[in-house]
Short mmCIF file of C-alpha atoms in Angstrom, two decimals:
data_model
loop_
_atom_site.label_atom_id
_atom_site.label_comp_id
_atom_site.label_asym_id
_atom_site.label_seq_id
_atom_site.Cartn_x
_atom_site.Cartn_y
_atom_site.Cartn_z
CA MET K 1 18.03 13.70 -7.90
CA LEU K 2 14.53 12.30 -8.36
CA GLU K 3 15.72 8.88 -7.29
CA ALA K 4 17.28 10.32 -4.13
CA ALA K 5 14.12 12.29 -3.33
CA HIS K 6 11.98 9.20 -3.86
CA ARG K 7 14.24 7.13 -1.62
CA GLU K 8 14.13 9.78 1.13
CA MET K 9 10.35 10.11 0.98
CA THR K 10 9.97 6.32 1.00
CA GLU K 11 12.02 6.14 4.20
CA LEU K 12 9.91 8.89 5.78
CA SER K 13 6.76 7.08 4.70
CA LYS K 14 7.94 3.84 6.31
CA LYS K 15 8.40 5.65 9.61
CA LYS K 16 5.16 7.62 9.45
CA GLN K 17 2.89 6.99 6.45
CA ASP K 18 0.30 9.55 7.40
CA GLY K 19 2.85 12.19 8.38
CA VAL K 20 2.45 15.47 6.54
CA VAL K 21 5.22 16.66 4.22
CA ASN K 22 6.44 20.07 5.37
CA THR K 23 6.34 23.14 3.16
CA LEU K 24 10.12 23.31 2.68
CA LYS K 25 10.26 19.75 1.32
CA ILE K 26 7.32 20.41 -0.98
CA LYS K 27 9.01 23.52 -2.39
CA MET K 28 12.27 21.64 -2.93
CA LEU K 29 10.53 18.70 -4.58
CA ASN K 30 8.36 20.93 -6.77
CA ARG K 31 11.44 22.83 -7.95
CA LEU K 32 12.90 19.51 -9.13
CA LEU K 33 9.59 18.35 -10.63
CA GLY K 34 9.17 21.69 -12.41
CA GLU K 35 12.47 21.19 -14.23
CA LEU K 36 11.55 17.62 -15.14
CA SER K 37 8.14 18.79 -16.32
CA MET K 38 9.79 20.99 -18.95
CA VAL K 39 11.70 17.97 -20.27
CA ILE K 40 8.64 15.77 -20.77
CA GLU K 41 5.99 18.44 -21.43
CA LYS K 42 5.28 17.17 -24.97
CA ASP K 43 5.42 13.49 -24.02
CA PRO K 44 2.14 11.58 -23.52
CA SER K 45 3.22 10.57 -20.00
CA HIS K 46 3.18 14.24 -18.92
CA ALA K 47 -0.61 14.07 -18.59
CA PHE K 48 -0.26 11.53 -15.77
CA VAL K 49 2.12 13.35 -13.44
CA ASP K 50 1.35 16.00 -10.84
CA MET K 51 3.16 18.49 -8.68
CA LEU K 52 2.88 18.31 -4.89
CA ASP K 53 0.17 20.58 -3.55
CA GLU K 54 1.60 23.22 -1.21
CA GLU K 55 -1.85 24.21 0.00
CA THR K 56 -3.13 20.82 1.16
CA LEU K 57 0.25 19.50 2.37
CA PRO K 58 0.18 15.86 1.20
CA GLN K 59 0.99 12.93 3.44
CA ASN K 60 4.32 11.13 3.06
CA SER K 61 2.66 8.19 1.30
CA ASP K 62 1.00 10.56 -1.21
CA ALA K 63 4.36 12.15 -1.98
CA VAL K 64 5.87 8.70 -2.57
CA LEU K 65 3.07 7.87 -5.01
CA ILE K 66 3.56 11.13 -6.92
CA LEU K 67 7.34 10.66 -7.10
CA SER K 68 6.82 7.06 -8.29
CA GLN K 69 4.61 8.36 -11.09
CA TRP K 70 7.36 10.79 -12.09
CA GLN K 71 9.92 7.99 -12.13
CA ALA K 72 7.67 5.88 -14.36
CA ALA K 73 7.03 8.81 -16.72
CA LEU K 74 10.74 9.53 -17.06
CA LYS K 75 11.51 5.85 -17.63
CA GLN K 76 8.90 5.81 -20.39
CA TYR K 77 10.32 9.02 -21.87
CA ARG K 78 13.81 7.53 -21.92
CA ALA K 79 12.56 4.32 -23.57
CA ARG K 80 10.86 6.39 -26.25
CA HIS K 81 13.73 8.81 -26.96
CA TYR K 82 16.99 7.01 -26.14
CA GLY K 83 18.47 3.92 -27.66
CA PHE K 84 20.77 2.27 -30.15
CA ASP K 85 21.48 4.21 -33.31
CA SER K 86 21.87 1.77 -36.19
CA GLU K 87 23.33 4.57 -38.32
CA GLY K 88 25.81 5.74 -35.72
CA SER K 89 28.04 4.21 -33.15
CA GLY K 90 26.00 3.16 -30.17
CA GLN K 91 23.46 4.65 -27.79
CA ARG K 92 22.14 8.19 -28.10
CA TRP K 93 19.17 10.49 -27.56
CA PHE K 94 16.77 10.83 -30.49
CA THR K 95 15.55 14.41 -30.68
CA VAL K 96 13.53 16.55 -33.06
CA GLU K 97 16.76 18.23 -34.12
CA ASN K 98 18.57 14.92 -34.60
CA PRO K 99 15.85 12.29 -35.08
CA GLY K 100 17.51 9.39 -36.84
CA GLU K 101 15.37 6.43 -37.94
CA ARG K 102 14.18 5.51 -34.47
CA TYR K 103 12.50 8.77 -33.43
CA ARG K 104 8.83 8.42 -32.57
CA SER K 105 7.00 11.63 -31.71
#
């Protein structure tokens, strides 16, 4: 969903970079970002991501930048917590509950 939102905002930004994102889009995007925030809240990358500001109504290009930061943070989170399990049979998530050798907090 984040990828689709980023793609849509990128297209809007190409048409009108300084166009203002409407309130409905901001609410929809923030609902998605809020869920993602809970996933990475203890990850170091969480400190570098922001929600869209409903009060100042960001421009399309600002929204693209913020969504790009979220994509990078999630990519970093995945690299840190997902991978090959030498003890098991292939790829898996490494969690606090099921850390395996590879888990790095």
